[in-house]
Amino acid sequence: MSRFMDSFTQTLPQVRVRFGAGIRHELGAEIEALGARRALILSTPPQADLAQELSDLIGGLSAGVYAGARMHTPVDVSEQATAHARDIGADCVVAVGGGSTTGLGKAIAWRTDLPQIVVPTTYAGSEATPILGQTEGGRKTTLSDRRVQPEVILYDPELVATLPAAMTVTSALNAMAHAAEGLYARDRGPLTTMMALEGLTAFRDALPAVVRDPTDLRARGETLYGAWLCGTVLGTVGMALHHKLCHTLGGSFDLPHAETHAIVLPHAIAYNDRAVPDQLAPLSELFGGPSPGAALHRFAAGLGAPTALRELGLKESDLDRAVEIATQNPYWNPRPLEPAALRALLQRAWEGAGPEA
Ligand code: NAD
C-alpha cells in the first residue's frame, strides 16, 4: 500500500551513518574526516574498558577517556565533563554506549558546539536525534537544538552483542515505541511512516533470534538497523502520550528508562487506538493480534519483557500523582487526555494486566 499523503512538511536529520560488524575500526578515519585531532571518549563507568579499547584503537587522536556518564544526563555531570573537555583541549567527542552516554556527548556539544561521533551499544536511538533530555533538581527537561544532533554514527553489531538478554528486549521495545508513536504523529510524512514500519519489522524478525542467541551478529545487525530507523523517526516527528507517561515515570519517580517504555507501550497504544485505528492497524498485522495493543503486549511478553510497573518499585499510591504530572503541559496526543482513563491505564500497567481491549 502506498504511503502517499496529500500534504506534509518534513526535515530529516543530517547525519553520516556507517554500518557493519567491525566498523568501529573506522573511528580514527571519521575523526580525521571531521578535521579533529583530539577526541574525548565518553562512556558509563561499566563501559570504561570499551572506551579505553577505542582510545587505544585511535592512538594519538585520543585526548583520553571520561567514563562518568550517568542515566538521565544530570546537569552537574555534564558541567564537569564539559569543563574537562575544555581543559584538555578536546576538539570532538566520541560517545560509546547507550542513551546515557550519548546524552553526555550531546550535553557537551550543546555547551561547546564540538562535533560528535556516536558508537551505540543499545537500541535507544538517541544518536539519531537533535534532542537532549537532562535532569536537575529532580526534574527532567528536554530541548531540541542543531548543536545536539551527532554528526556521525558508527553502528557496529559486535558492540551490541554484549547487551544482556533482558536489556536487549527492553531496549528494543524502547526503540519500537518511537516508531509506534511515529505512526500517528501530527507531523509525520510518508518517509517517517516507511521508516517506522521498516524498523518495527526489523525488530519483529530479528529480536527473537537475538534472544535465542545474543551473539548472532546477523540478527544483532538487523536489530541495530531497526534502532537506527526508529531513532530517526524519533528525531524527525513529535512524540505523544506514551513518551509523556515514560518521561513522567522516569523523571519524577526515577523508574528505569527502557523497562518503563517496555511496560507502558502496549497500554499507551491501546489508549490511542480508539482515536486512530487506521494508523495503528499495521501493528496488528505485523505482530499478529486482535488489536495493536494486544499484539504488542503478546510480542513483548513472549520475549520475557517486564509487564508490571510495580516490579520496578513504583507504589500504587504514586499513580494519582503520575496522572496529575502527565496531564500538566501535555504533549499533543491523537486522543484527548482523560484523567480517569489514564488512571485506569496506569493501574493496569502497574498490576501487569494486559492493555484495555
Ligand atoms: P543506558 O545508556 O543508561 O545503559 C544502561 C546500562 O547498560 C549502562 O550501565 C550501560 O553502561 C550498560 N550498557 C550499554 N550498552 C551495553 C552493552 N552493549 N553491553 C553491556 N552493557 C551495556 O541505557 P539506554 O536505555 O541506552 O539509554 C537511556 C537514556 O537515554 C535515558 O536517559 C533516556 O532518556 C535517553 N534517551 C534519549 C533519547 C534522545 O533522543 N534524547 C532517546 C532515547 C533515550
GROMACS .gro file of C-alpha atoms and ligand atoms in nm:
model
  401
    1MET     CA    1   0.000   0.000   0.000
    2SER     CA    2   0.133   0.344  -0.093
    3ARG     CA    3   0.220   0.576   0.196
    4PHE     CA    4   0.131   0.881  -0.016
    5MET     CA    5  -0.005   1.179   0.178
    6ASP     CA    6  -0.176   1.484   0.026
    7SER     CA    7   0.035   1.726   0.218
    8PHE     CA    8   0.331   1.717   0.458
    9THR     CA    9   0.639   1.905   0.578
   10GLN     CA   10   0.946   1.714   0.687
   11THR     CA   11   1.307   1.796   0.780
   12LEU     CA   12   1.520   1.486   0.813
   13PRO     CA   13   1.829   1.489   1.040
   14GLN     CA   14   2.164   1.546   0.868
   15VAL     CA   15   2.386   1.264   0.988
   16ARG     CA   16   2.652   1.039   0.838
   17VAL     CA   17   2.580   0.674   0.918
   18ARG     CA   18   2.822   0.385   0.876
   19PHE     CA   19   2.706   0.033   0.948
   20GLY     CA   20   2.874  -0.306   0.974
   21ALA     CA   21   3.045  -0.558   1.200
   22GLY     CA   22   3.383  -0.411   1.298
   23ILE     CA   23   3.301  -0.060   1.169
   24ARG     CA   24   3.438   0.087   1.495
   25HIS     CA   25   3.782   0.036   1.339
   26GLU     CA   26   3.697   0.330   1.110
   27LEU     CA   27   3.670   0.564   1.410
   28GLY     CA   28   4.011   0.726   1.351
   29ALA     CA   29   3.929   0.795   0.985
   30GLU     CA   30   3.595   0.952   1.086
   31ILE     CA   31   3.763   1.175   1.346
   32GLU     CA   32   4.011   1.296   1.082
   33ALA     CA   33   3.729   1.349   0.830
   34LEU     CA   34   3.571   1.590   1.080
   35GLY     CA   35   3.902   1.779   1.087
   36ALA     CA   36   3.951   1.681   1.452
   37ARG     CA   37   4.274   1.567   1.622
   38ARG     CA   38   4.187   1.533   1.993
   39ALA     CA   39   3.882   1.316   2.064
   40LEU     CA   40   3.745   1.279   2.415
   41ILE     CA   41   3.595   0.929   2.451
   42LEU     CA   42   3.288   0.909   2.677
   43SER     CA   43   3.126   0.610   2.849
   44THR     CA   44   2.947   0.499   3.165
   45PRO     CA   45   3.165   0.352   3.443
   46PRO     CA   46   3.078  -0.012   3.349
   47GLN     CA   47   3.183   0.051   2.986
   48ALA     CA   48   3.516   0.219   3.070
   49ASP     CA   49   3.712  -0.077   2.929
   50LEU     CA   50   3.536  -0.048   2.595
   51ALA     CA   51   3.604   0.327   2.590
   52GLN     CA   52   3.972   0.256   2.663
   53GLU     CA   53   3.976   0.000   2.382
   54LEU     CA   54   3.852   0.265   2.136
   55SER     CA   55   4.101   0.514   2.277
   56ASP     CA   56   4.384   0.264   2.215
   57LEU     CA   57   4.247   0.197   1.867
   58ILE     CA   58   4.279   0.562   1.760
   59GLY     CA   59   4.615   0.614   1.931
   60GLY     CA   60   4.734   0.975   1.900
   61LEU     CA   61   4.387   1.102   1.803
   62SER     CA   62   4.263   1.028   2.157
   63ALA     CA   63   4.264   1.302   2.419
   64GLY     CA   64   4.159   1.045   2.683
   65VAL     CA   65   3.857   0.873   2.834
   66TYR     CA   66   3.585   1.026   3.055
   67ALA     CA   67   3.385   0.735   3.198
   68GLY     CA   68   3.139   0.931   3.414
   69ALA     CA   69   2.815   0.922   3.209
   70ARG     CA   70   2.502   0.863   3.419
   71MET     CA   71   2.136   0.784   3.346
   72HIS     CA   72   1.908   1.085   3.266
   73THR     CA   73   2.202   1.322   3.197
   74PRO     CA   74   2.236   1.507   3.531
   75VAL     CA   75   2.339   1.869   3.467
   76ASP     CA   76   2.622   1.863   3.727
   77VAL     CA   77   2.787   1.568   3.546
   78SER     CA   78   2.751   1.747   3.211
   79GLU     CA   79   2.913   2.061   3.350
   80GLN     CA   80   3.206   1.870   3.497
   81ALA     CA   81   3.258   1.679   3.173
   82THR     CA   82   3.236   1.999   2.965
   83ALA     CA   83   3.498   2.166   3.189
   84HIS     CA   84   3.719   1.859   3.145
   85ALA     CA   85   3.676   1.867   2.764
   86ARG     CA   86   3.778   2.235   2.760
   87ASP     CA   87   4.073   2.178   2.997
   88ILE     CA   88   4.224   1.908   2.779
   89GLY     CA   89   4.154   2.094   2.451
   90ALA     CA   90   3.923   1.826   2.305
   91ASP     CA   91   3.808   1.909   1.952
   92CYS     CA   92   3.543   1.636   1.923
   93VAL     CA   93   3.358   1.389   2.147
   94VAL     CA   94   3.308   1.018   2.087
   95ALA     CA   95   3.022   0.860   2.286
   96VAL     CA   96   3.043   0.481   2.310
   97GLY     CA   97   2.743   0.330   2.491
   98GLY     CA   98   2.369   0.366   2.529
   99GLY     CA   99   2.144   0.669   2.558
  100SER     CA  100   2.306   0.784   2.883
  101THR     CA  101   2.650   0.819   2.723
  102THR     CA  102   2.509   0.970   2.405
  103GLY     CA  103   2.324   1.215   2.632
  104LEU     CA  104   2.650   1.325   2.791
  105GLY     CA  105   2.811   1.378   2.449
  106LYS     CA  106   2.510   1.584   2.342
  107ALA     CA  107   2.522   1.788   2.663
  108ILE     CA  108   2.889   1.873   2.597
  109ALA     CA  109   2.815   1.954   2.230
  110TRP     CA  110   2.525   2.180   2.331
  111ARG     CA  111   2.761   2.379   2.554
  112THR     CA  112   3.063   2.382   2.319
  113ASP     CA  113   2.938   2.303   1.964
  114LEU     CA  114   3.204   2.029   1.941
  115PRO     CA  115   3.128   1.767   1.673
  116GLN     CA  116   3.012   1.426   1.795
  117ILE     CA  117   3.063   1.069   1.683
  118VAL     CA  118   2.837   0.810   1.847
  119VAL     CA  119   2.912   0.438   1.865
  120PRO     CA  120   2.581   0.297   2.003
  121THR     CA  121   2.576  -0.017   2.217
  122THR     CA  122   2.199  -0.023   2.287
  123TYR     CA  123   1.891   0.037   2.071
  124ALA     CA  124   1.778   0.359   2.246
  125GLY     CA  125   1.819   0.567   1.928
  126SER     CA  126   1.933   0.893   2.088
  127GLU     CA  127   2.223   0.911   1.840
  128ALA     CA  128   1.974   0.983   1.561
  129THR     CA  129   1.807   1.284   1.725
  130PRO     CA  130   1.872   1.654   1.796
  131ILE     CA  131   1.702   1.607   2.136
  132LEU     CA  132   1.877   1.647   2.471
  133GLY     CA  133   1.698   1.538   2.789
  134GLN     CA  134   1.861   1.643   3.115
  135THR     CA  135   1.779   1.636   3.484
  136GLU     CA  136   1.834   1.893   3.755
  137GLY     CA  137   1.670   1.911   4.097
  138GLY     CA  138   1.459   1.600   4.025
  139ARG     CA  139   1.309   1.748   3.706
  140LYS     CA  140   1.372   1.621   3.357
  141THR     CA  141   1.352   1.873   3.074
  142THR     CA  142   1.417   1.827   2.703
  143LEU     CA  143   1.536   2.062   2.433
  144SER     CA  144   1.596   2.030   2.063
  145ASP     CA  145   1.893   2.208   1.909
  146ARG     CA  146   2.109   2.182   1.594
  147ARG     CA  147   2.428   2.153   1.807
  148VAL     CA  148   2.287   1.846   1.984
  149GLN     CA  149   2.249   1.632   1.668
  150PRO     CA  150   2.551   1.398   1.638
  151GLU     CA  151   2.739   1.433   1.307
  152VAL     CA  152   2.846   1.067   1.266
  153ILE     CA  153   2.707   0.732   1.385
  154LEU     CA  154   2.905   0.408   1.366
  155TYR     CA  155   2.668   0.113   1.410
  156ASP     CA  156   2.877  -0.193   1.493
  157PRO     CA  157   2.669  -0.507   1.569
  158GLU     CA  158   2.967  -0.660   1.755
  159LEU     CA  159   2.920  -0.397   2.028
  160VAL     CA  160   2.552  -0.475   2.099
  161ALA     CA  161   2.631  -0.847   2.121
  162THR     CA  162   2.734  -0.792   2.485
  163LEU     CA  163   2.395  -0.647   2.581
  164PRO     CA  164   2.234  -0.895   2.825
  165ALA     CA  165   1.912  -1.062   2.702
  166ALA     CA  166   1.681  -0.873   2.941
  167MET     CA  167   1.826  -0.535   2.844
  168THR     CA  168   1.819  -0.635   2.479
  169VAL     CA  169   1.442  -0.682   2.496
  170THR     CA  170   1.362  -0.368   2.696
  171SER     CA  171   1.597  -0.153   2.488
  172ALA     CA  172   1.438  -0.286   2.167
  173LEU     CA  173   1.088  -0.207   2.297
  174ASN     CA  174   1.211   0.142   2.384
  175ALA     CA  175   1.317   0.182   2.018
  176MET     CA  176   0.993   0.033   1.889
  177ALA     CA  177   0.797   0.287   2.094
  178HIS     CA  178   0.950   0.569   1.886
  179ALA     CA  179   0.823   0.402   1.569
  180ALA     CA  180   0.481   0.314   1.712
  181GLU     CA  181   0.415   0.675   1.817
  182GLY     CA  182   0.559   0.793   1.485
  183LEU     CA  183   0.269   0.619   1.307
  184TYR     CA  184   0.021   0.876   1.440
  185ALA     CA  185   0.248   1.178   1.489
  186ARG     CA  186   0.085   1.502   1.381
  187ASP     CA  187   0.393   1.595   1.175
  188ARG     CA  188   0.453   1.252   1.021
  189GLY     CA  189   0.518   1.210   0.650
  190PRO     CA  190   0.548   0.919   0.406
  191LEU     CA  191   0.918   0.867   0.484
  192THR     CA  192   0.874   0.857   0.862
  193THR     CA  193   0.589   0.608   0.825
  194MET     CA  194   0.803   0.391   0.598
  195MET     CA  195   1.094   0.409   0.841
  196ALA     CA  196   0.868   0.328   1.136
  197LEU     CA  197   0.722   0.021   0.969
  198GLU     CA  198   1.060  -0.099   0.842
  199GLY     CA  199   1.214  -0.050   1.188
  200LEU     CA  200   0.931  -0.241   1.357
  201THR     CA  201   0.960  -0.520   1.101
  202ALA     CA  202   1.335  -0.549   1.165
  203PHE     CA  203   1.273  -0.593   1.538
  204ARG     CA  204   0.988  -0.836   1.483
  205ASP     CA  205   1.205  -1.052   1.259
  206ALA     CA  206   1.538  -1.036   1.442
  207LEU     CA  207   1.466  -0.984   1.812
  208PRO     CA  208   1.353  -1.342   1.883
  209ALA     CA  209   1.673  -1.469   1.718
  210VAL     CA  210   1.886  -1.234   1.928
  211VAL     CA  211   1.716  -1.351   2.246
  212ARG     CA  212   1.786  -1.712   2.148
  213ASP     CA  213   2.149  -1.636   2.064
  214PRO     CA  214   2.277  -1.294   2.178
  215THR     CA  215   2.594  -1.340   1.973
  216ASP     CA  216   2.408  -1.391   1.640
  217LEU     CA  217   2.571  -1.098   1.458
  218ARG     CA  218   2.337  -1.110   1.156
  219ALA     CA  219   2.033  -1.073   1.384
  220ARG     CA  220   2.212  -0.817   1.604
  221GLY     CA  221   2.281  -0.616   1.289
  222GLU     CA  222   1.916  -0.628   1.187
  223THR     CA  223   1.801  -0.508   1.529
  224LEU     CA  224   2.057  -0.225   1.518
  225TYR     CA  225   1.920  -0.134   1.174
  226GLY     CA  226   1.575  -0.121   1.339
  227ALA     CA  227   1.714   0.103   1.613
  228TRP     CA  228   1.855   0.347   1.356
  229LEU     CA  229   1.520   0.368   1.171
  230CYS     CA  230   1.315   0.403   1.490
  231GLY     CA  231   1.562   0.661   1.628
  232THR     CA  232   1.538   0.860   1.306
  233VAL     CA  233   1.160   0.866   1.341
  234LEU     CA  234   1.205   0.998   1.697
  235GLY     CA  235   1.443   1.266   1.566
  236THR     CA  236   1.201   1.375   1.294
  237VAL     CA  237   0.848   1.381   1.439
  238GLY     CA  238   0.688   1.468   1.772
  239MET     CA  239   0.609   1.201   2.030
  240ALA     CA  240   0.283   1.177   2.226
  241LEU     CA  241   0.117   1.010   2.527
  242HIS     CA  242   0.348   0.711   2.553
  243HIS     CA  243   0.664   0.922   2.576
  244LYS     CA  244   0.495   1.170   2.812
  245LEU     CA  245   0.399   0.887   3.051
  246CYS     CA  246   0.751   0.740   3.037
  247HIS     CA  247   0.916   1.079   3.093
  248THR     CA  248   0.686   1.134   3.391
  249LEU     CA  249   0.763   0.794   3.541
  250GLY     CA  250   1.138   0.827   3.475
  251GLY     CA  251   1.179   1.193   3.566
  252SER     CA  252   0.955   1.214   3.873
  253PHE     CA  253   0.959   0.857   4.008
  254ASP     CA  254   1.308   0.756   3.896
  255LEU     CA  255   1.193   0.445   3.711
  256PRO     CA  256   1.448   0.291   3.471
  257HIS     CA  257   1.410   0.419   3.114
  258ALA     CA  258   1.396   0.114   2.888
  259GLU     CA  259   1.195  -0.109   3.125
  260THR     CA  260   0.934   0.164   3.171
  261HIS     CA  261   0.896   0.200   2.793
  262ALA     CA  262   0.862  -0.176   2.758
  263ILE     CA  263   0.577  -0.193   3.011
  264VAL     CA  264   0.382   0.118   2.910
  265LEU     CA  265   0.393   0.079   2.529
  266PRO     CA  266   0.103  -0.169   2.474
  267HIS     CA  267  -0.117   0.032   2.712
  268ALA     CA  268  -0.048   0.372   2.551
  269ILE     CA  269  -0.106   0.224   2.205
  270ALA     CA  270  -0.436   0.066   2.320
  271TYR     CA  271  -0.543   0.406   2.460
  272ASN     CA  272  -0.476   0.582   2.128
  273ASP     CA  273  -0.616   0.302   1.912
  274ARG     CA  274  -0.964   0.436   1.983
  275ALA     CA  275  -0.873   0.764   1.813
  276VAL     CA  276  -0.652   0.647   1.524
  277PRO     CA  277  -0.733   0.281   1.446
  278ASP     CA  278  -0.634   0.311   1.078
  279GLN     CA  279  -0.289   0.446   1.159
  280LEU     CA  280  -0.224   0.175   1.416
  281ALA     CA  281  -0.371  -0.118   1.220
  282PRO     CA  282  -0.028  -0.215   1.074
  283LEU     CA  283   0.081  -0.309   1.429
  284SER     CA  284  -0.187  -0.581   1.450
  285GLU     CA  285  -0.073  -0.713   1.112
  286LEU     CA  286   0.298  -0.700   1.197
  287PHE     CA  287   0.278  -0.857   1.541
  288GLY     CA  288  -0.033  -1.069   1.496
  289GLY     CA  289  -0.310  -0.983   1.739
  290PRO     CA  290  -0.672  -0.876   1.764
  291SER     CA  291  -0.568  -0.515   1.831
  292PRO     CA  292  -0.242  -0.316   1.816
  293GLY     CA  293  -0.206  -0.301   2.196
  294ALA     CA  294  -0.274  -0.672   2.243
  295ALA     CA  295  -0.036  -0.760   1.958
  296LEU     CA  296   0.249  -0.560   2.112
  297HIS     CA  297   0.176  -0.700   2.458
  298ARG     CA  298   0.194  -1.055   2.326
  299PHE     CA  299   0.519  -0.990   2.140
  300ALA     CA  300   0.681  -0.829   2.447
  301ALA     CA  301   0.560  -1.090   2.696
  302GLY     CA  302   0.671  -1.371   2.461
  303LEU     CA  303   1.025  -1.234   2.480
  304GLY     CA  304   1.019  -1.216   2.860
  305ALA     CA  305   0.981  -0.837   2.889
  306PRO     CA  306   0.871  -0.699   3.226
  307THR     CA  307   0.498  -0.621   3.231
  308ALA     CA  308   0.428  -0.457   3.571
  309LEU     CA  309   0.534  -0.112   3.691
  310ARG     CA  310   0.510  -0.236   4.048
  311GLU     CA  311   0.807  -0.464   3.975
  312LEU     CA  312   1.010  -0.150   3.902
  313GLY     CA  313   0.941  -0.016   4.251
  314LEU     CA  314   0.653   0.223   4.171
  315LYS     CA  315   0.399   0.243   4.455
  316GLU     CA  316   0.027   0.218   4.387
  317SER     CA  317  -0.014   0.540   4.585
  318ASP     CA  318   0.205   0.717   4.325
  319LEU     CA  319  -0.041   0.656   4.040
  320ASP     CA  320  -0.271   0.955   4.108
  321ARG     CA  321   0.027   1.188   4.119
  322ALA     CA  322   0.166   1.035   3.798
  323VAL     CA  323  -0.161   1.115   3.616
  324GLU     CA  324  -0.150   1.469   3.753
  325ILE     CA  325   0.205   1.526   3.629
  326ALA     CA  326   0.145   1.358   3.293
  327THR     CA  327  -0.155   1.581   3.222
  328GLN     CA  328   0.031   1.903   3.310
  329ASN     CA  329   0.196   2.051   2.998
  330PRO     CA  330   0.082   1.750   2.794
  331TYR     CA  331   0.238   1.667   2.457
  332TRP     CA  332  -0.004   1.669   2.163
  333ASN     CA  333  -0.189   1.335   2.150
  334PRO     CA  334  -0.439   1.196   1.898
  335ARG     CA  335  -0.688   1.118   2.177
  336PRO     CA  336  -0.760   1.381   2.443
  337LEU     CA  337  -0.600   1.305   2.780
  338GLU     CA  338  -0.883   1.185   3.003
  339PRO     CA  339  -0.757   1.164   3.362
  340ALA     CA  340  -0.988   0.877   3.465
  341ALA     CA  341  -0.894   0.669   3.159
  342LEU     CA  342  -0.525   0.741   3.215
  343ARG     CA  343  -0.554   0.640   3.580
  344ALA     CA  344  -0.711   0.310   3.466
  345LEU     CA  345  -0.431   0.268   3.209
  346LEU     CA  346  -0.163   0.315   3.475
  347GLN     CA  347  -0.343   0.079   3.713
  348ARG     CA  348  -0.331  -0.197   3.450
  349ALA     CA  349   0.033  -0.126   3.373
  350TRP     CA  350   0.114  -0.122   3.744
  351GLU     CA  351  -0.055  -0.457   3.805
  352GLY     CA  352   0.088  -0.621   3.493
  353ALA     CA  353  -0.252  -0.675   3.330
  354GLY     CA  354  -0.289  -0.673   2.953
  355PRO     CA  355  -0.392  -0.350   2.779
  356GLU     CA  356  -0.756  -0.243   2.765
  357ALA     CA  357  -0.936  -0.436   2.491
  358NAD     P1  358   2.195   0.339   2.930
  358NAD     O1  359   2.276   0.413   2.831
  358NAD     O2  360   2.166   0.407   3.060
  358NAD     O3  361   2.264   0.197   2.958
  358NAD     C1  362   2.220   0.117   3.066
  358NAD     C2  363   2.337   0.038   3.122
  358NAD     O4  364   2.375  -0.061   3.027
  358NAD     C3  365   2.461   0.122   3.146
  358NAD     O5  366   2.522   0.080   3.264
  358NAD     C4  367   2.548   0.090   3.026
  358NAD     O6  368   2.684   0.107   3.052
  358NAD     C5  369   2.512  -0.056   3.001
  358NAD     N1  370   2.532  -0.097   2.861
  358NAD     C6  371   2.504  -0.027   2.749
  358NAD     N2  372   2.534  -0.098   2.641
  358NAD     C7  373   2.580  -0.218   2.681
  358NAD     C8  374   2.627  -0.335   2.616
  358NAD     N3  375   2.626  -0.345   2.482
  358NAD     N4  376   2.669  -0.438   2.691
  358NAD     C9  377   2.665  -0.432   2.826
  358NAD     N5  378   2.622  -0.324   2.894
  358NAD    C10  379   2.580  -0.218   2.823
  358NAD     O7  380   2.054   0.293   2.870
  358NAD     P2  381   1.973   0.332   2.738
  358NAD     O8  382   1.842   0.269   2.755
  358NAD     O9  383   2.052   0.307   2.617
  358NAD    O10  384   1.958   0.490   2.749
  358NAD    C11  385   1.869   0.550   2.838
  358NAD    C12  386   1.889   0.701   2.840
  358NAD    O11  387   1.888   0.751   2.707
  358NAD    C13  388   1.780   0.774   2.915
  358NAD    O12  389   1.835   0.878   2.993
  358NAD    C14  390   1.694   0.834   2.804
  358NAD    O13  391   1.625   0.948   2.844
  358NAD    C15  392   1.797   0.860   2.698
  358NAD     N6  393   1.742   0.864   2.562
  358NAD    C16  394   1.744   0.983   2.496
  358NAD    C17  395   1.696   0.993   2.367
  358NAD    C18  396   1.704   1.125   2.295
  358NAD    O14  397   1.671   1.133   2.177
  358NAD     N7  398   1.746   1.230   2.360
  358NAD    C19  399   1.643   0.880   2.303
  358NAD    C20  400   1.642   0.757   2.373
  358NAD    C21  401   1.692   0.751   2.503
   0.00000   0.00000   0.00000
